[in-house]
PDB file of C-alpha atoms and ligand atoms in Angstrom:
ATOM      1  CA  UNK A 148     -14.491  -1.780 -39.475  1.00  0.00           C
ATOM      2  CA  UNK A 149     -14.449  -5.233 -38.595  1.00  0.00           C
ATOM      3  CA  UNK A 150     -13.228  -6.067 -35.040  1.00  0.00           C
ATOM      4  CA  UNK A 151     -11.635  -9.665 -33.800  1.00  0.00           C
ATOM      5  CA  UNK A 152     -13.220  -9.988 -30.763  1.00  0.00           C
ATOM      6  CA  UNK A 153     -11.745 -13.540 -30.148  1.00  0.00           C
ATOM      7  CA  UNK A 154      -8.237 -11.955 -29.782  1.00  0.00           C
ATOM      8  CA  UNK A 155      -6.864 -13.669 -27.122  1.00  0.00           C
ATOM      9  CA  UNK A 156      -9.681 -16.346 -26.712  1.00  0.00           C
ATOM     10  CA  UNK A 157      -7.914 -19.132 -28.557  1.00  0.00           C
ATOM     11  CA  UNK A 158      -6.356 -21.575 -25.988  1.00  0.00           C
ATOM     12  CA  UNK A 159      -9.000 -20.725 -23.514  1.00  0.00           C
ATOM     13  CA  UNK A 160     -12.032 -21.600 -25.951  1.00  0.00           C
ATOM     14  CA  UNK A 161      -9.768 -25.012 -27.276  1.00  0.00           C
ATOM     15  CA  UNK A 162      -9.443 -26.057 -23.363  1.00  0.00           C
ATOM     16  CA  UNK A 163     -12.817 -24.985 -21.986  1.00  0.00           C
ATOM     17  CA  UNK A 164     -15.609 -23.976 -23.898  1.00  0.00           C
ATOM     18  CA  UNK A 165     -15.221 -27.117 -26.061  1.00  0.00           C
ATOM     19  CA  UNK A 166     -16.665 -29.168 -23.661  1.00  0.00           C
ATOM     20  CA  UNK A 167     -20.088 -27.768 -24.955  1.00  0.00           C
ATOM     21  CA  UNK A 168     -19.499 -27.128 -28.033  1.00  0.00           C
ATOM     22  CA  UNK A 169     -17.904 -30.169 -29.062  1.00  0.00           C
ATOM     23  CA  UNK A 170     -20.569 -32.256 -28.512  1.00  0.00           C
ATOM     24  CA  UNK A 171     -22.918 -29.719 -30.489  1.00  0.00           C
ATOM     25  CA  UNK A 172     -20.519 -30.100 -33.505  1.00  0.00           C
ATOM     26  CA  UNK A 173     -20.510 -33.561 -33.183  1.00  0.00           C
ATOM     27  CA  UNK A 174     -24.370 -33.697 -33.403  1.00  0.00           C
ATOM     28  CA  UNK A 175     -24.615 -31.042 -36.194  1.00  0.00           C
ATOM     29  CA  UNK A 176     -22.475 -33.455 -38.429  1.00  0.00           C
ATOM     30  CA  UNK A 177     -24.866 -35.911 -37.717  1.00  0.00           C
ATOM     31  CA  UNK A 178     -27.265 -33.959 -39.390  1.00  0.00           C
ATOM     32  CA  UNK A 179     -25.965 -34.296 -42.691  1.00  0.00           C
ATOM     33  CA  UNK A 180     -28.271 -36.194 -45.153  1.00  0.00           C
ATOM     34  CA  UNK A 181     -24.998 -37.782 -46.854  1.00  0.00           C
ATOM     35  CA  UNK A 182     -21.927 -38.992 -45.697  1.00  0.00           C
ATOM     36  CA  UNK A 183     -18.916 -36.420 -45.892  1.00  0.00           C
ATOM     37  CA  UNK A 184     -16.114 -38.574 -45.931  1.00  0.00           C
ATOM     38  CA  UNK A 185     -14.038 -37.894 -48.774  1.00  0.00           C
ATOM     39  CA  UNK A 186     -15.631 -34.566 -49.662  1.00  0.00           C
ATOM     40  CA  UNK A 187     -13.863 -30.800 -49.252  1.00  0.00           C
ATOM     41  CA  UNK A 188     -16.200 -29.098 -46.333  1.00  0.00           C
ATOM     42  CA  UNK A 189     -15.629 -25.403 -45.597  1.00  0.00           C
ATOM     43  CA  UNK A 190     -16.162 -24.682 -41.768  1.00  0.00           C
ATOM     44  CA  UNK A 191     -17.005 -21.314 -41.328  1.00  0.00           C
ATOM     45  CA  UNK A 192     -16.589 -19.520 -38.550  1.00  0.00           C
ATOM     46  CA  UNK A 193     -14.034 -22.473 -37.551  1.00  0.00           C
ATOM     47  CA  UNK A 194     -13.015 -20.556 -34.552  1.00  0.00           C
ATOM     48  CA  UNK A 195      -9.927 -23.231 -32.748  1.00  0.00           C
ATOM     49  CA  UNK A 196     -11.368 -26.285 -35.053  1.00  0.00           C
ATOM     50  CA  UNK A 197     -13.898 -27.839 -33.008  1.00  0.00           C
ATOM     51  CA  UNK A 198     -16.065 -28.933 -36.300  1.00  0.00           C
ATOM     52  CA  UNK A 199     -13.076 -29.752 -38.037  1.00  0.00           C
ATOM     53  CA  UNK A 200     -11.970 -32.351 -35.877  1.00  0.00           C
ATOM     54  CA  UNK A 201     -15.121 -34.792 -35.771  1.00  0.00           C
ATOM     55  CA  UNK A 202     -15.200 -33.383 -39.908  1.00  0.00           C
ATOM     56  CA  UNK A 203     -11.441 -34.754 -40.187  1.00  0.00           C
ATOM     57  CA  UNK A 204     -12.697 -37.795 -38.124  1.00  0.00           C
ATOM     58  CA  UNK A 205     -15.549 -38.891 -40.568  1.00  0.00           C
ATOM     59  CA  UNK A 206     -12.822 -38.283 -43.381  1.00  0.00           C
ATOM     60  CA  UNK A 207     -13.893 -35.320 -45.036  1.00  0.00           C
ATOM     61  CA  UNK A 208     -10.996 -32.418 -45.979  1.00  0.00           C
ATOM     62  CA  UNK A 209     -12.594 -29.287 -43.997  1.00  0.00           C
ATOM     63  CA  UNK A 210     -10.814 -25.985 -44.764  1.00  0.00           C
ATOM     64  CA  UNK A 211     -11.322 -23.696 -41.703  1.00  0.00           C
ATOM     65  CA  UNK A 212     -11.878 -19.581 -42.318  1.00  0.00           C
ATOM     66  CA  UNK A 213     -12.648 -17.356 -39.243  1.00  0.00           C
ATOM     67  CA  UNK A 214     -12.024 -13.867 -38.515  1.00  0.00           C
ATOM     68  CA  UNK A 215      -9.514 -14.838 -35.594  1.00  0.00           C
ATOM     69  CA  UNK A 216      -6.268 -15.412 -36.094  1.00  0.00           C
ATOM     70  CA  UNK A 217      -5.681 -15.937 -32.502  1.00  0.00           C
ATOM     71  CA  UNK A 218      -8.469 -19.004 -32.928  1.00  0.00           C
ATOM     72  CA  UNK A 219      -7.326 -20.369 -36.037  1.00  0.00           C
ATOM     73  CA  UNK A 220      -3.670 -20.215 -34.212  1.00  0.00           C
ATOM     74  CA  UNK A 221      -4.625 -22.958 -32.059  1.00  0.00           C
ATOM     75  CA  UNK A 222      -2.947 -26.494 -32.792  1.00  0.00           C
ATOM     76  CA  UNK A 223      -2.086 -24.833 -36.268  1.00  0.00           C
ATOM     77  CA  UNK A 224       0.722 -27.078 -37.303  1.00  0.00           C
ATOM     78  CA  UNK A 225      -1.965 -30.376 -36.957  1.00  0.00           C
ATOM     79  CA  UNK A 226      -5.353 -28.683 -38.349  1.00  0.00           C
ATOM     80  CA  UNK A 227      -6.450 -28.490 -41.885  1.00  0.00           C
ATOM     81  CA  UNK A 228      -5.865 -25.451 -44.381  1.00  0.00           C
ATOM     82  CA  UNK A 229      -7.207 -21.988 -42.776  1.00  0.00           C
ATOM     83  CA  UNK A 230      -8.171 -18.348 -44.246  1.00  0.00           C
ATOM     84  CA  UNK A 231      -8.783 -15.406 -42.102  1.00  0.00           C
ATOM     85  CA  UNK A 232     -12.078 -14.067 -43.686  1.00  0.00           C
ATOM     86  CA  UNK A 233     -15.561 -13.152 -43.283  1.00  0.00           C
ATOM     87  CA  UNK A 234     -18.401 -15.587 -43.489  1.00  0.00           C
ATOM     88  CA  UNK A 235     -20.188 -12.642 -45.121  1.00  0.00           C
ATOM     89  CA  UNK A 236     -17.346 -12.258 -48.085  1.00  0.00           C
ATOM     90  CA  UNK A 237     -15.998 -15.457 -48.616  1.00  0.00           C
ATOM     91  CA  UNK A 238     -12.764 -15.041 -50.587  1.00  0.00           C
ATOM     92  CA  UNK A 239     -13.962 -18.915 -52.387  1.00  0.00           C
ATOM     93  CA  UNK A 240     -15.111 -19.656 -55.786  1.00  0.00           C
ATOM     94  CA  UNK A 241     -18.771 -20.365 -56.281  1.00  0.00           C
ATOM     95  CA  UNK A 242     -19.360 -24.019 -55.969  1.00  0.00           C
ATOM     96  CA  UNK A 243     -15.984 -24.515 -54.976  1.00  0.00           C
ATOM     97  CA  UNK A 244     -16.636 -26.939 -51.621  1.00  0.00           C
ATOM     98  CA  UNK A 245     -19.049 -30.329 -51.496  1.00  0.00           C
ATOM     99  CA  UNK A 246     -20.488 -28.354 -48.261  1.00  0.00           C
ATOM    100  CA  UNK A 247     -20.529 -25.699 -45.820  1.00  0.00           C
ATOM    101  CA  UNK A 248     -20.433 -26.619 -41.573  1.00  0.00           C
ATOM    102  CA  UNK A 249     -21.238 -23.258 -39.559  1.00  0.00           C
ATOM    103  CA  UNK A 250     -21.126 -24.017 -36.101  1.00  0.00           C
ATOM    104  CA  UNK A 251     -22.297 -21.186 -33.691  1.00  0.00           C
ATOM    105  CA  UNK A 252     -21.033 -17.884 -36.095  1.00  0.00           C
ATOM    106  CA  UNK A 253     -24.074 -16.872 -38.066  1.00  0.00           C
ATOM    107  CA  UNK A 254     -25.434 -15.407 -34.626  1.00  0.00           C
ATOM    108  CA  UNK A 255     -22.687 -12.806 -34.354  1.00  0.00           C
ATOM    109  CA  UNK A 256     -23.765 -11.429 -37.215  1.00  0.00           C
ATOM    110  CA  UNK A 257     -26.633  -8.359 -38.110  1.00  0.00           C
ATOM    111  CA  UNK A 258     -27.375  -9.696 -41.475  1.00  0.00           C
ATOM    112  CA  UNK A 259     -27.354 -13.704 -41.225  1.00  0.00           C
ATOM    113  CA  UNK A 260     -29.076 -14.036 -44.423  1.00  0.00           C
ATOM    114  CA  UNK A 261     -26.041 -12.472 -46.220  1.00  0.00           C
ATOM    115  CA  UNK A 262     -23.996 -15.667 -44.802  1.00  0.00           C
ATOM    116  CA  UNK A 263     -26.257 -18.076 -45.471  1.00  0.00           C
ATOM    117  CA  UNK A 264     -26.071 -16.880 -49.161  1.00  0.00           C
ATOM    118  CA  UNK A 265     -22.500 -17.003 -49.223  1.00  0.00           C
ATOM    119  CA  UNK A 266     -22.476 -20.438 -47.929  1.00  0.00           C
ATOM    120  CA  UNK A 267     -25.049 -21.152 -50.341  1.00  0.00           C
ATOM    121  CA  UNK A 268     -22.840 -19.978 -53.303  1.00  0.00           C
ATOM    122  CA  UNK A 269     -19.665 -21.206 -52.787  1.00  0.00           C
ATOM    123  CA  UNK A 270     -21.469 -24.958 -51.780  1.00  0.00           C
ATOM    124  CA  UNK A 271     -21.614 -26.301 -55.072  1.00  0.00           C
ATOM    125  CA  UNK A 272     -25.453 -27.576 -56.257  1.00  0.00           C
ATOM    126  CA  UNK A 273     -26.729 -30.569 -53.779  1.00  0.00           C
ATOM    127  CA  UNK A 274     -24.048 -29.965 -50.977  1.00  0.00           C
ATOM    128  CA  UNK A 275     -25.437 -29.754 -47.627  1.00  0.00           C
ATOM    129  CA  UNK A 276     -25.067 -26.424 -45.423  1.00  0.00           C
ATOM    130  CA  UNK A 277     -25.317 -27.256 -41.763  1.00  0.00           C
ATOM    131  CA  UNK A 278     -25.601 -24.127 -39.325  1.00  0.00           C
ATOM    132  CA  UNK A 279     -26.597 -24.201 -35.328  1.00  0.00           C
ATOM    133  CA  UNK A 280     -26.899 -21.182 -32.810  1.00  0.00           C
ATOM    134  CA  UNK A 281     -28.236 -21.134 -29.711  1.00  0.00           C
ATOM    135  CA  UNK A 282     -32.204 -21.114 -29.175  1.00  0.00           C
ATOM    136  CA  UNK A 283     -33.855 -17.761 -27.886  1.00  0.00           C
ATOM    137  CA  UNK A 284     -35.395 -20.347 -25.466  1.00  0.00           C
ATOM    138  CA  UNK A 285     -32.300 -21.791 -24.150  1.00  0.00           C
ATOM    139  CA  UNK A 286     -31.616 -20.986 -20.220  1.00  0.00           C
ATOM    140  CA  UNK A 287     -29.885 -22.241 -17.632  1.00  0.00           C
ATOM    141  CA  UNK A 288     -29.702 -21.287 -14.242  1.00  0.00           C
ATOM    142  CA  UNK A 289     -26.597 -22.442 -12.997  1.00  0.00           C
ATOM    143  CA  UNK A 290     -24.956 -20.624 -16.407  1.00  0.00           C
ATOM    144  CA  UNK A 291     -26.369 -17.152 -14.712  1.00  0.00           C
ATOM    145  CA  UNK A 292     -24.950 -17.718 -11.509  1.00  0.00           C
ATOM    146  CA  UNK A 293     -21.480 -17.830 -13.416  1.00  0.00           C
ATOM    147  CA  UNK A 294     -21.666 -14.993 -14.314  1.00  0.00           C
ATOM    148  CA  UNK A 295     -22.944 -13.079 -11.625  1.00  0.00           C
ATOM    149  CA  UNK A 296     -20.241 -14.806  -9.378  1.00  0.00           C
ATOM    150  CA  UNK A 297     -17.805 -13.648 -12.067  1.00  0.00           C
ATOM    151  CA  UNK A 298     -19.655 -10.144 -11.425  1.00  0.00           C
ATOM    152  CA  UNK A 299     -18.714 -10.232  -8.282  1.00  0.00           C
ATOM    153  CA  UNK A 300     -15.007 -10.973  -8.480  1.00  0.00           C
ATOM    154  CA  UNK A 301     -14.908  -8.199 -10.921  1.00  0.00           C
ATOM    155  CA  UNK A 302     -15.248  -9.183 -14.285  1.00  0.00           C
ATOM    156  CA  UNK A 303     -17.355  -6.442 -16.597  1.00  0.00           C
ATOM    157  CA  UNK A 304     -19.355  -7.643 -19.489  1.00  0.00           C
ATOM    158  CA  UNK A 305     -17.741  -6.416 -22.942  1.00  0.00           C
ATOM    159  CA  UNK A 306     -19.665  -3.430 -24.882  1.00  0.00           C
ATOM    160  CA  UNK A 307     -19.427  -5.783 -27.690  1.00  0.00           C
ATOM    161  CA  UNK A 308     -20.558  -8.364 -26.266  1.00  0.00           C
ATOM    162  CA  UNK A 309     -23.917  -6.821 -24.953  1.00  0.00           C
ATOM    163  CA  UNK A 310     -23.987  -5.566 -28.694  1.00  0.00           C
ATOM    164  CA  UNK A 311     -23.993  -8.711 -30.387  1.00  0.00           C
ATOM    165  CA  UNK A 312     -26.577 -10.474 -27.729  1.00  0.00           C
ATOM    166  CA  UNK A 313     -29.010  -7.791 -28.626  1.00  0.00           C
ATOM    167  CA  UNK A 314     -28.148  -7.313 -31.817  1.00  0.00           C
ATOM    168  CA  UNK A 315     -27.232 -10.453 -33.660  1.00  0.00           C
ATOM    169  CA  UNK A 316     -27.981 -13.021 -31.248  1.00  0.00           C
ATOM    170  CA  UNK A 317     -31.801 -13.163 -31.524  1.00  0.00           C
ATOM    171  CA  UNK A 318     -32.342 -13.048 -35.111  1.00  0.00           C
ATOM    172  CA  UNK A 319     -31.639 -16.754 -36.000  1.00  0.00           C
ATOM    173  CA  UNK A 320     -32.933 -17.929 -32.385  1.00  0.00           C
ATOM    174  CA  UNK A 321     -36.059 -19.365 -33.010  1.00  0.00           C
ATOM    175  CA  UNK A 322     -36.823 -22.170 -35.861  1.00  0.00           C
ATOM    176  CA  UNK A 323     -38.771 -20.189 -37.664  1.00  0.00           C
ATOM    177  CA  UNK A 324     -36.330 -17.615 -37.871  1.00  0.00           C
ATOM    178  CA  UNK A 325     -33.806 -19.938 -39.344  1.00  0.00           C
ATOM    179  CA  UNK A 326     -36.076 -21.065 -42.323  1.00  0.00           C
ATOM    180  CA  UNK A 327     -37.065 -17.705 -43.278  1.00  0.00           C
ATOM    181  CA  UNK A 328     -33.373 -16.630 -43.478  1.00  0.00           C
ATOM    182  CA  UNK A 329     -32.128 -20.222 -44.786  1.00  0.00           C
ATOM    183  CA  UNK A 330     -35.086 -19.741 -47.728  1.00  0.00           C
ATOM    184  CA  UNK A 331     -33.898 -16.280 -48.036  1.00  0.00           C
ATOM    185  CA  UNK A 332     -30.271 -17.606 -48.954  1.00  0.00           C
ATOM    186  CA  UNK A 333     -31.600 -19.789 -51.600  1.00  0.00           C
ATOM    187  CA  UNK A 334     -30.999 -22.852 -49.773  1.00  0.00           C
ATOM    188  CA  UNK A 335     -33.882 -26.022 -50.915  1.00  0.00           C
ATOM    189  CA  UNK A 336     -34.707 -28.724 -48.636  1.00  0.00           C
ATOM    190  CA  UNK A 337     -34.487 -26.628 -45.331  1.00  0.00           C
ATOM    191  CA  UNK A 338     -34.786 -28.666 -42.699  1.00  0.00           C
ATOM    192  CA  UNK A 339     -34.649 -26.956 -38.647  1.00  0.00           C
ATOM    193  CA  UNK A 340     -34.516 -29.056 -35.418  1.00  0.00           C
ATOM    194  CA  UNK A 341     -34.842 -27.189 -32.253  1.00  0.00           C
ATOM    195  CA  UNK A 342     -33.812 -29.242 -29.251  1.00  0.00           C
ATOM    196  CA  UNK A 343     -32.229 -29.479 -26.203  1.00  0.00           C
ATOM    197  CA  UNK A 344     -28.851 -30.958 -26.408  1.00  0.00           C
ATOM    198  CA  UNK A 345     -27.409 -33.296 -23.934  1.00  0.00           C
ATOM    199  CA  UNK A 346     -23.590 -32.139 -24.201  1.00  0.00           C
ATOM    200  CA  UNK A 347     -22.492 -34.228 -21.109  1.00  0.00           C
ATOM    201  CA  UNK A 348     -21.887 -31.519 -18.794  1.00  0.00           C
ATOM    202  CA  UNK A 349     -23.053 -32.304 -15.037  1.00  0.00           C
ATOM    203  CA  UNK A 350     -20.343 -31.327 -13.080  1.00  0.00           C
ATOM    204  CA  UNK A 351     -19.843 -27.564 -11.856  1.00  0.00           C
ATOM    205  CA  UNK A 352     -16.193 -27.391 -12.995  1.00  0.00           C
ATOM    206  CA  UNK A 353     -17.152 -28.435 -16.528  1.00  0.00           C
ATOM    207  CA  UNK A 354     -19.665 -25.590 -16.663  1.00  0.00           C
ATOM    208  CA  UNK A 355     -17.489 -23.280 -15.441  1.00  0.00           C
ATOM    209  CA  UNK A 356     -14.605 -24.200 -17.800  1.00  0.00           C
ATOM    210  CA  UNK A 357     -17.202 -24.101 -20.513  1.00  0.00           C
ATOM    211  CA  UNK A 358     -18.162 -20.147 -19.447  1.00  0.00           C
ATOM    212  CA  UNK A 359     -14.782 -19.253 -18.479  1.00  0.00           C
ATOM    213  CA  UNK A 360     -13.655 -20.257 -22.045  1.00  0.00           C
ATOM    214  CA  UNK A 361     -15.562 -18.134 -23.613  1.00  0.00           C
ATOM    215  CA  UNK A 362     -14.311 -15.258 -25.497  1.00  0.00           C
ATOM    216  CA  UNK A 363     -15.934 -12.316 -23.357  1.00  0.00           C
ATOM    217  CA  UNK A 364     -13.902 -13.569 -20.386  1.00  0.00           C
ATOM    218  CA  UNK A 365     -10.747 -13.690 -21.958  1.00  0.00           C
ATOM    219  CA  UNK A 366      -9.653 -10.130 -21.515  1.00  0.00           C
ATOM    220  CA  UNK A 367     -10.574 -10.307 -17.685  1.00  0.00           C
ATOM    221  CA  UNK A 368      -8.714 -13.605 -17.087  1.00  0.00           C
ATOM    222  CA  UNK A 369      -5.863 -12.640 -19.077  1.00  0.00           C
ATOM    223  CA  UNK A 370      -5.311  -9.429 -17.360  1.00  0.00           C
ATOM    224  CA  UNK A 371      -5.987 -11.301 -14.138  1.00  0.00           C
ATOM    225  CA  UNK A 372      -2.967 -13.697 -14.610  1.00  0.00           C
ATOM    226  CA  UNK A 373      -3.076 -17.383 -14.464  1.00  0.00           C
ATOM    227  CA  UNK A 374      -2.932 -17.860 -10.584  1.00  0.00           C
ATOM    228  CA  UNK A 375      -5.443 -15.097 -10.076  1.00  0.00           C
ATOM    229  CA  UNK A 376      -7.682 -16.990 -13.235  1.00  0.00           C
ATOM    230  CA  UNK A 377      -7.168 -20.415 -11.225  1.00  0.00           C
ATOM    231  CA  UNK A 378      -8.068 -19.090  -7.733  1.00  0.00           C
ATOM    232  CA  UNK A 379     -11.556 -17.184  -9.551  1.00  0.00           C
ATOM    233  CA  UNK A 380     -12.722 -20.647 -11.432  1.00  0.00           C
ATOM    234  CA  UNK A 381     -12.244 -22.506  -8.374  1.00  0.00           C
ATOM    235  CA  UNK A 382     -14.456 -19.591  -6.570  1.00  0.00           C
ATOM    236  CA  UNK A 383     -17.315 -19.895  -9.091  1.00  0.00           C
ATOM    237  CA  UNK A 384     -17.064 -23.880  -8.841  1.00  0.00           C
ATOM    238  CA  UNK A 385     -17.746 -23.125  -5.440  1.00  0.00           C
ATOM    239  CA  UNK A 386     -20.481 -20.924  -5.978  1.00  0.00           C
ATOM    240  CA  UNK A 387     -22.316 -23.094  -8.073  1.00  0.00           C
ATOM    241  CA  UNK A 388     -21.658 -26.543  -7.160  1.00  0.00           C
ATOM    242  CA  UNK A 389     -24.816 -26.536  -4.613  1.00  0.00           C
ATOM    243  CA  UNK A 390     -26.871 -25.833  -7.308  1.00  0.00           C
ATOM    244  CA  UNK A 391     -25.729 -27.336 -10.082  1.00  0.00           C
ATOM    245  CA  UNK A 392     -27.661 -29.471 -12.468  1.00  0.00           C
ATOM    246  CA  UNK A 393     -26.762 -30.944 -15.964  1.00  0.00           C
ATOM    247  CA  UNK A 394     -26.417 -28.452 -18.900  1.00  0.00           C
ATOM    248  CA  UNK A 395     -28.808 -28.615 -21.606  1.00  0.00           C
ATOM    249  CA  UNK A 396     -28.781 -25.620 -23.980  1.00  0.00           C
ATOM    250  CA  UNK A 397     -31.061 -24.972 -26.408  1.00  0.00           C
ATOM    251  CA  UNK A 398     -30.085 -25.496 -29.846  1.00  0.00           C
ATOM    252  CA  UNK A 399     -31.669 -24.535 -33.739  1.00  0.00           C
ATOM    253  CA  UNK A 400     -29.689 -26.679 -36.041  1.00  0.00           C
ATOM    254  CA  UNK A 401     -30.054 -26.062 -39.834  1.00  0.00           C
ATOM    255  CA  UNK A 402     -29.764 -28.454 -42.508  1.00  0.00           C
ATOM    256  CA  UNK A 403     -30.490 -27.746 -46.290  1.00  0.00           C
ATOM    257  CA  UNK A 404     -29.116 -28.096 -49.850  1.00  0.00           C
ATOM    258  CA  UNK A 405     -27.304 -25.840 -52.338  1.00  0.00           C
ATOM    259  CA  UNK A 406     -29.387 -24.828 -55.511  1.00  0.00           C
TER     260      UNK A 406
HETATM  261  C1  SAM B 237     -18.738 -18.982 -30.923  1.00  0.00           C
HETATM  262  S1  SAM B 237     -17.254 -19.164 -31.827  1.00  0.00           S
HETATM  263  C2  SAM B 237     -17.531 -20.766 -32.600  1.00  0.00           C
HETATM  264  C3  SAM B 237     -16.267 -21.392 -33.074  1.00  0.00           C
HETATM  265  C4  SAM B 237     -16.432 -22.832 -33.584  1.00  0.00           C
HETATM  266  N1  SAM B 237     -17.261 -22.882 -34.759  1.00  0.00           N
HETATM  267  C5  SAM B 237     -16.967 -23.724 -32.498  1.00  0.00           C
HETATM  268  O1  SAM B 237     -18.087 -24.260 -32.645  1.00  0.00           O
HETATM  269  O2  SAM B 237     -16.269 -23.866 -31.481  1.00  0.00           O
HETATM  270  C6  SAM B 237     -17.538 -18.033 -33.138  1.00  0.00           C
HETATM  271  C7  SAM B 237     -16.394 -17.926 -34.115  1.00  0.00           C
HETATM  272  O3  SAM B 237     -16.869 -17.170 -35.230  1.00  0.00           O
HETATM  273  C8  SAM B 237     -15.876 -16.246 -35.619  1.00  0.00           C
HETATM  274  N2  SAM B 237     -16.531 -15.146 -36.314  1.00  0.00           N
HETATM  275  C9  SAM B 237     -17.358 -14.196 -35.833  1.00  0.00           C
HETATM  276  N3  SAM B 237     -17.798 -13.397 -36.810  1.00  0.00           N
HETATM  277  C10 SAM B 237     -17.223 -13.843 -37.964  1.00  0.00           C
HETATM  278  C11 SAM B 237     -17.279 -13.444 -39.330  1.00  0.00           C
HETATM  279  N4  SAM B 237     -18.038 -12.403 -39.715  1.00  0.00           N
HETATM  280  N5  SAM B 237     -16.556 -14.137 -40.232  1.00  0.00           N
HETATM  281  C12 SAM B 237     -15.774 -15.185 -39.847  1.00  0.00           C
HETATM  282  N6  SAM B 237     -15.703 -15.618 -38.588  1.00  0.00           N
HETATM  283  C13 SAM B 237     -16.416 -14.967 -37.641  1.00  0.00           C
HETATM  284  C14 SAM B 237     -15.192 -15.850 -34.332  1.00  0.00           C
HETATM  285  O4  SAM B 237     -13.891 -15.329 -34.569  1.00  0.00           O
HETATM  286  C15 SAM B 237     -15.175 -17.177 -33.576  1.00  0.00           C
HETATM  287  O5  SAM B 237     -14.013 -17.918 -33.834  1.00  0.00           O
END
């Protein structure tokens, strides 16, 4: 059975942890060998639309699919056409988008390969399909200390979220990884770039925004109730601020053509 673990995560991940990842989405459109303006682009995995906007930006027509409802919620009434589906059973037509945008998805998942292929078939035949997760390598620090400050005011890491950072995580986390799985697919012309990313985070609260937006706080901060949540992130700014340093993460992008 499939479970939505971003229940709940959607106004938290649109207000926080874009700050990082809306920079990364801006730099894996940049990727792109051609331009996408005026082309149909599926974002997979869209989660609250974070590709889609820079996507809508460069004037292509994204259509957004996730698993969440809760993240495909967010903004709804000014974001583009959106399916609740799986990456790994898109419910699209072979070749039926110029080309495919998977932004930080394709490591939740035990089979990658199996959505690469999908975005492989429904891309029709010289579309780009542009994928990033986080690097194996990537570290940070100050990120840690987040979370064990979070620790300490009482926040539990999820089951599932242990799960899919030993499970899933991993598998696409090094470059090579990524071609094996993107040849694997089908895909021609793969192309991987791992680098650090300069996402413009050097102050503590952005960090902690960042973190705190992500979906395996959301349970904890919802149940602790928004003047509780404020008077936590304002602890763990604390915390961190003497050690803070500018975030860099660690990122494989993937670029490659449809056959
Ligand atoms: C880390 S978030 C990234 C969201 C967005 N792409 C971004 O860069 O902000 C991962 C998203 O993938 C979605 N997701 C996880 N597994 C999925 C699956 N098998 N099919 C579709 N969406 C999935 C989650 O619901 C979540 O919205």
């Amino acid at each position: 059975m499939i479970v939505d673990h971003y229940a709940g995560a959607g106004q938290r991940w649109a207000e926080g942890a874009t700050i990082v990842y809306g920079p990364i989405a801006r730099q894996l459109l940049a990727t792109s060998p051609h331009s996408l303006a005026g082309r149909q682009v599926l974002d997979a995995g869209a989660g609250t639309g974070v590709a889609s906007t820079p996507l809508a930006e460069l004037g292509a027509h994204p259509v957004a699919v996730d698993l969440s409802i809760d993240m495909l919620a967010w903004d709804a009434h000014h974001r583009p056409p959106a399916v609740v589906a799986d990456v790994t059973r898109l419910p699209l037509r072979s070749g039926s988008v110029d080309d495919t945008v998977a932004a930080f998805v394709y490591n939740h998942l035990t089979q990658p390969e199996r959505a690469l292929g999908e975005a492989a078939r429904v891309t029709r035949p010289g579309g780009a399909v542009l994928a990033c997760v986080y690097a194996n390598a990537s570290r940070s620090r100050v990120r840690d200390a987040i979370d064990q400050a979070a620790l300490a005011q009482g926040w539990r890491v999820p089951d599932w979220y242990l799960d899919i950072k030993q499970s899933a995580t991993p598998l696409l986390g090094t470059g090579e990884d990524m071609v094996r799985a993107a040849k694997q697919a089908g895909l021609l012309d793969v192309a991987v770039d791992e680098r650090p990313v300069d996402v413009g985070v050097t102050q503590a609260e952005q960090l902690v925004d960042y973190r705190l937006g992500q979906a395996h706080f959301a349970h904890w901060l919802g149940h602790l109730g928004p003047i509780r949540a404020g008077e936590v992130r304002d602890l763990l700014v604390e915390a961190v601020r003497p050690i803070m340093q500018p975030y860099l993460p660690i990122v494989v992008f993937l670029c490659a053509l449809a056959a």
